[in-house]
Coordinates of C-alpha atoms in Angstrom, one line a residue:
G71 CA -19.2 34.3 -82.2
E72 CA -16.1 32.5 -81.2
L73 CA -15.5 29.4 -79.5
K74 CA -12.6 29.9 -76.3
S75 CA -11.7 26.7 -74.3
L76 CA -10.7 27.5 -70.5
D77 CA -8.8 23.9 -70.8
F78 CA -6.5 26.0 -67.9
L79 CA -9.4 26.5 -64.8
L80 CA -9.2 24.6 -62.1
F81 CA -13.7 25.0 -61.7
Y82 CA -16.1 23.2 -59.1
P83 CA -18.0 20.4 -62.3
Y84 CA -21.1 21.1 -60.9
S85 CA -21.7 24.2 -60.6
L86 CA -22.2 26.2 -63.4
P87 CA -20.6 29.4 -63.8
Q88 CA -22.2 32.6 -63.7
V89 CA -21.4 36.0 -66.1
F90 CA -21.3 38.8 -63.4
K91 CA -20.5 42.2 -64.4
D92 CA -17.6 42.2 -66.5
S93 CA -16.1 38.6 -65.1
I94 CA -17.1 34.9 -65.7
Y95 CA -17.5 34.0 -61.9
F96 CA -17.0 29.9 -60.9
A97 CA -17.1 27.9 -57.8
G98 CA -13.6 26.8 -57.6
N99 CA -12.5 23.3 -57.0
D100 CA -10.2 24.8 -53.5
G101 CA -13.8 25.5 -51.9
N102 CA -13.2 29.8 -52.9
I103 CA -15.2 31.8 -56.0
W104 CA -12.9 32.9 -58.4
K105 CA -13.4 35.1 -61.9
T106 CA -11.9 34.7 -65.5
D107 CA -12.0 37.5 -68.1
G108 CA -11.3 34.4 -70.1
T109 CA -6.9 34.7 -70.0
N110 CA -4.4 32.8 -68.1
A111 CA -3.7 36.8 -66.4
G112 CA -6.6 37.5 -66.4
T113 CA -7.8 34.2 -64.1
K114 CA -7.7 34.8 -59.7
K115 CA -9.6 34.6 -56.9
A116 CA -12.4 36.8 -55.6
I117 CA -13.7 35.3 -52.4
Q118 CA -11.7 33.6 -50.0
L119 CA -14.1 31.3 -48.4
Y120 CA -11.4 28.9 -47.7
F121 CA -9.2 29.3 -44.8
P122 CA -5.7 27.1 -45.5
E123 CA -4.4 28.6 -41.7
T124 CA -7.9 27.2 -40.1
G125 CA -8.2 24.6 -42.1
T126 CA -11.7 26.0 -42.9
A127 CA -14.5 26.0 -45.5
H128 CA -18.1 27.0 -46.4
G129 CA -17.6 23.5 -48.5
V130 CA -19.0 23.0 -52.0
I131 CA -20.2 26.7 -53.9
S132 CA -22.6 26.4 -56.3
N133 CA -26.1 27.9 -57.4
L134 CA -24.3 31.3 -58.3
T135 CA -27.0 33.7 -59.2
T136 CA -26.7 37.3 -61.1
V137 CA -29.8 39.4 -59.0
G138 CA -28.9 43.5 -60.0
N139 CA -25.8 44.7 -59.1
S140 CA -25.3 41.1 -56.8
L141 CA -24.1 37.4 -57.2
F142 CA -25.3 34.8 -55.2
F143 CA -24.6 31.0 -54.1
T144 CA -24.5 29.0 -52.0
S145 CA -22.0 26.4 -50.4
Y146 CA -22.3 23.4 -48.0
N147 CA -24.3 21.6 -50.4
G148 CA -27.4 24.7 -50.1
A149 CA -27.1 25.4 -46.1
V150 CA -26.4 28.3 -46.6
I151 CA -26.9 31.3 -49.0
W152 CA -24.9 34.4 -49.6
K153 CA -24.6 37.5 -51.4
T154 CA -21.9 39.3 -53.0
D155 CA -21.2 41.7 -55.0
G156 CA -17.5 40.6 -55.6
S157 CA -15.3 40.9 -53.2
K158 CA -14.7 39.4 -49.8
N159 CA -15.9 42.3 -47.7
G160 CA -18.5 43.0 -50.0
T161 CA -19.7 39.2 -48.8
I162 CA -22.2 38.7 -46.5
Q163 CA -24.3 35.6 -45.1
L164 CA -27.5 36.1 -45.6
K165 CA -28.9 32.2 -43.9
Q166 CA -28.1 29.6 -42.5
F167 CA -30.3 26.7 -42.9
T168 CA -30.0 24.7 -39.1
G169 CA -30.6 20.6 -38.4
N170 CA -29.1 18.0 -37.9
S171 CA -26.4 17.3 -41.1
S172 CA -28.6 14.7 -42.8
N173 CA -31.1 17.3 -43.4
T174 CA -28.8 20.2 -44.0
L175 CA -25.8 19.2 -45.8
I176 CA -28.2 18.0 -48.5
N177 CA -30.8 20.5 -48.8
H178 CA -31.9 21.2 -52.6
L179 CA -32.2 25.0 -53.8
I180 CA -33.1 26.2 -57.3
T181 CA -33.2 29.4 -58.2
W182 CA -34.9 32.4 -60.3
P183 CA -34.1 35.9 -60.4
V184 CA -36.8 38.3 -60.7
Q185 CA -36.4 42.2 -60.3
D186 CA -34.3 42.9 -57.9
K187 CA -35.0 40.1 -56.2
L188 CA -34.2 36.1 -55.9
F189 CA -36.5 33.6 -55.6
F190 CA -35.5 29.7 -54.6
T191 CA -37.2 26.3 -53.2
R192 CA -35.5 24.5 -51.0
F193 CA -36.8 20.9 -49.2
N194 CA -36.4 20.8 -45.9
Y195 CA -35.5 17.6 -45.2
S196 CA -36.4 17.8 -41.8
I197 CA -40.4 17.8 -42.0
S198 CA -40.5 16.6 -46.1
K199 CA -41.8 19.5 -47.3
T200 CA -40.8 22.4 -49.7
E201 CA -40.1 25.9 -49.1
L202 CA -40.8 28.7 -51.2
W203 CA -38.0 31.3 -50.3
V204 CA -37.7 34.9 -51.3
S205 CA -34.1 37.3 -50.7
D206 CA -33.9 41.0 -51.2
G207 CA -30.7 40.4 -50.1
T208 CA -30.2 41.0 -47.1
S209 CA -30.1 38.9 -44.4
A210 CA -34.0 40.3 -42.6
G211 CA -35.0 40.2 -46.0
T212 CA -34.5 36.1 -45.9
I213 CA -37.5 34.1 -45.4
N214 CA -39.6 31.7 -45.8
L215 CA -42.9 32.5 -48.3
K216 CA -44.7 29.3 -48.0
T217 CA -44.1 25.6 -46.6
N218 CA -46.1 22.6 -48.9
S219 CA -45.2 19.7 -50.0
L220 CA -45.3 19.8 -52.8
I221 CA -44.5 23.5 -54.6
N222 CA -43.8 24.0 -58.9
I223 CA -42.7 26.8 -60.3
F224 CA -43.6 27.5 -64.1
G225 CA -41.6 30.7 -64.6
I226 CA -40.9 34.0 -65.3
L227 CA -43.6 36.0 -67.1
N228 CA -43.4 40.0 -67.3
K229 CA -41.3 39.8 -64.0
K230 CA -43.5 38.0 -62.1
L231 CA -43.1 34.3 -60.7
Y232 CA -45.6 32.2 -61.1
F233 CA -45.7 28.6 -59.1
N234 CA -48.7 26.4 -57.5
Y235 CA -48.7 24.1 -54.3
D236 CA -50.4 21.1 -53.4
S237 CA -52.9 21.3 -51.2

């Protein structure tokens, strides 16, 4: 294979890029999602979540994860989870976790794509417990499956997510 430097990209370094459809999607350091085909000319803003006219943004973008024909991601340091088809009009907010600023802004999400669902864990600081969630890509289908003091994910085998929890 070949190596190609993408040193012209201005991306948020703590969010891993994700191959999605025919491009590499990444969190820009401007609070938006960008995509590239590996060239300057082929690099453009895919989804604008920062609105310069109002000065509002959806904070740090992270946890980009491809599941089927959708790209899931989080904003506000994991406090909001989204799904997109790669376009602004095809981007919907699935869930916004609530609470005071100390437990909302420091959510810890780890994602696992399984079949056409997204499983993720989230540490809820307000109750000091880990939550196991699943999303089918709809707001109504983004639900908490289990809350416990400790949930360990072992991995995916034969299209099943294996985990255990502290009882």
